[in-house]
Coordinates of C-alpha atoms in Angstrom, one line a residue:
X8 CA 157.2 76.4 66.4
X9 CA 158.2 80.0 66.7
X10 CA 159.9 81.4 69.8
X11 CA 157.4 83.2 72.0
X12 CA 158.3 86.2 74.2
X13 CA 159.0 85.7 77.9
X14 CA 155.9 87.7 78.9
X15 CA 153.5 85.6 76.9
X16 CA 151.7 84.2 80.0
X17 CA 151.1 87.7 81.4
X18 CA 148.1 88.4 79.2
X19 CA 146.5 85.0 80.0
X20 CA 147.0 85.5 83.7
X21 CA 145.5 89.0 83.4
X22 CA 142.5 87.5 81.6
X23 CA 142.0 85.0 84.4
X24 CA 142.4 87.7 87.0
X25 CA 140.0 90.1 85.4
X26 CA 137.4 87.4 84.9
X27 CA 137.5 86.6 88.6
X28 CA 137.9 90.1 90.0
X29 CA 135.3 91.9 88.0
X30 CA 132.7 89.1 88.2
X31 CA 133.2 89.0 92.0
X32 CA 132.9 92.8 92.2
X33 CA 129.6 92.5 90.3
X34 CA 128.4 89.7 92.5
X35 CA 129.4 91.6 95.7
X36 CA 127.7 94.8 94.6
X37 CA 124.5 92.9 93.7
X38 CA 124.5 91.0 97.0
X39 CA 125.2 94.2 99.0
X40 CA 122.6 96.4 97.3
X41 CA 120.0 93.7 97.3
X42 CA 120.8 92.8 100.9
X43 CA 120.2 96.4 102.1
X44 CA 116.8 96.2 100.4
X45 CA 116.0 92.9 102.1
X46 CA 117.1 94.3 105.5
X47 CA 114.9 97.4 105.1
X48 CA 111.9 95.3 103.9
X49 CA 112.2 92.7 106.6
X50 CA 111.6 95.1 109.4
X51 CA 107.9 95.4 108.4
X52 CA 107.5 92.1 106.6
X53 CA 109.8 89.4 108.1
X54 CA 107.8 86.6 106.5
X55 CA 109.1 87.7 103.0
X56 CA 112.8 87.3 103.8
X57 CA 113.3 83.9 102.2
X58 CA 111.3 84.9 99.1
X59 CA 113.4 88.0 98.8
X60 CA 116.7 86.1 98.7
X61 CA 116.4 85.5 94.9
X62 CA 118.4 88.6 93.9
X63 CA 121.2 87.6 96.2
X64 CA 121.4 84.1 94.7
X65 CA 121.3 85.5 91.2
X66 CA 124.2 87.9 92.0
X67 CA 126.2 85.0 93.4
X68 CA 125.9 83.1 90.2
X69 CA 127.9 85.9 88.5
X70 CA 131.0 85.0 90.5
X71 CA 130.6 81.4 89.3
X72 CA 130.7 82.6 85.7
X73 CA 134.0 84.4 86.4
X74 CA 135.4 81.4 88.2
X75 CA 134.6 79.0 85.4
X76 CA 136.4 81.2 82.8
X77 CA 139.4 81.9 85.2
X78 CA 139.9 78.1 85.8
X79 CA 139.7 77.4 82.1
X80 CA 142.2 80.1 81.3
X81 CA 144.5 79.0 84.1
X82 CA 144.4 75.4 83.0
X83 CA 145.3 76.4 79.4
X84 CA 148.5 78.1 80.3
X85 CA 151.4 75.8 79.6
X86 CA 154.9 75.8 78.1
X87 CA 153.6 75.9 74.5
X88 CA 151.4 78.9 75.2
X89 CA 151.3 81.4 72.3
X90 CA 150.9 85.2 72.3
X91 CA 147.8 84.6 70.1
X92 CA 146.2 82.3 72.7
X93 CA 147.1 84.7 75.6
X94 CA 145.3 87.6 73.8
X95 CA 142.3 85.4 73.3
X96 CA 142.4 84.5 77.0
X97 CA 142.7 88.2 78.0
X98 CA 139.6 89.0 75.8
X99 CA 137.7 86.1 77.4
X100 CA 138.5 87.3 80.9
X101 CA 137.6 90.9 80.1
X102 CA 134.4 89.7 78.4
X103 CA 133.0 87.7 81.3
X104 CA 134.4 90.1 83.9
X105 CA 132.9 93.3 82.6
X106 CA 129.6 91.6 81.8
X107 CA 129.5 90.2 85.3
X108 CA 130.2 93.6 86.7
X109 CA 127.5 95.3 84.7
X110 CA 125.0 92.5 85.4
X111 CA 125.8 92.7 89.1
X112 CA 125.0 96.5 89.1
X113 CA 121.7 95.8 87.4
X114 CA 120.8 92.9 89.7
X115 CA 121.6 95.0 92.8
X116 CA 119.6 98.0 91.8
X117 CA 116.6 96.0 90.6
X118 CA 116.8 93.7 93.6
X119 CA 116.9 96.5 96.1
X120 CA 113.9 98.3 94.6
X121 CA 112.1 95.1 93.8
X122 CA 112.1 93.6 97.3
X123 CA 111.1 96.9 98.9
X124 CA 108.3 97.2 96.3
X125 CA 107.2 93.6 96.7
X126 CA 106.8 94.2 100.4
X127 CA 104.2 96.9 99.7
X128 CA 102.6 95.3 96.6
X129 CA 103.0 91.5 96.3
X130 CA 101.9 91.4 92.7
X131 CA 105.2 93.2 91.8
X132 CA 107.1 90.0 92.6
X133 CA 106.7 88.4 89.1
X134 CA 107.8 91.6 87.4
X135 CA 110.9 91.8 89.6
X136 CA 111.8 88.2 88.8
X137 CA 111.5 88.9 85.0
X138 CA 113.7 92.0 85.2
X139 CA 116.2 90.1 87.3
X140 CA 116.4 87.3 84.7
X141 CA 117.1 89.9 82.0
X142 CA 119.8 91.4 84.1
X143 CA 121.3 88.0 84.8
X144 CA 121.4 87.1 81.1
X145 CA 123.8 90.0 80.5
X146 CA 126.4 88.1 82.5
X147 CA 125.5 84.9 80.7
X148 CA 126.2 86.6 77.4
X149 CA 129.7 87.5 78.6
X150 CA 130.2 83.9 79.8
X151 CA 129.3 82.6 76.3
X152 CA 131.6 84.9 74.5
X153 CA 134.4 84.1 77.1
X154 CA 133.9 80.4 76.6
X155 CA 134.1 80.8 72.8
X156 CA 137.3 82.7 73.1
X157 CA 138.9 80.3 75.6
X158 CA 138.1 77.2 73.6
X159 CA 139.3 78.8 70.3
X160 CA 142.4 77.1 68.8
X161 CA 145.1 79.0 67.0
X162 CA 144.1 77.2 63.8
X163 CA 147.7 76.4 63.0

C-alpha cells in the first residue's frame, strides 16, 4: 500500500460536513418558508393546519438524506483511508448537500404558495402535492448519487 498524505481525511470530513450542513440548510429554508405560509393561511382557515404540514415534513426529510450520507462517510474514515476514497466522499457529500439545498428552496417556495392557495381553492391541494413530490425527488437524486459514490471501492 502506498503512503497517503497526512491531510487525506480532510476531504472525507468536508464531504460529511457539506452533506449535513447543506441538507440541513435546505430543510431549514423549506420549513421556514412553508411555515410562514401555514401561519398566514391558518388565520382564516385554522382547520387546514394539519393538512398543510406536508411541505414541512417533506423539507425535514432532506436533512435525513444528508445525515445518512454523512454517517456513511464518517464510518468509512479509517487508518487505511486513501486520497481516492476521500475525493469520492467529498463528491458524495457535495452531491447530497447541494441537491438538498436546491430541493429545500423549491419545497419552501411551493409549500408557501401552495398552502395559501389551497386555503382559497381546495382543489389546488393535489397539484401542490404533485409539485412537492417533484421538488423532493431532486434531493433524492442527490442521495442516490451520493450513495453510489460512498459505496464505490477503489478497485485495487
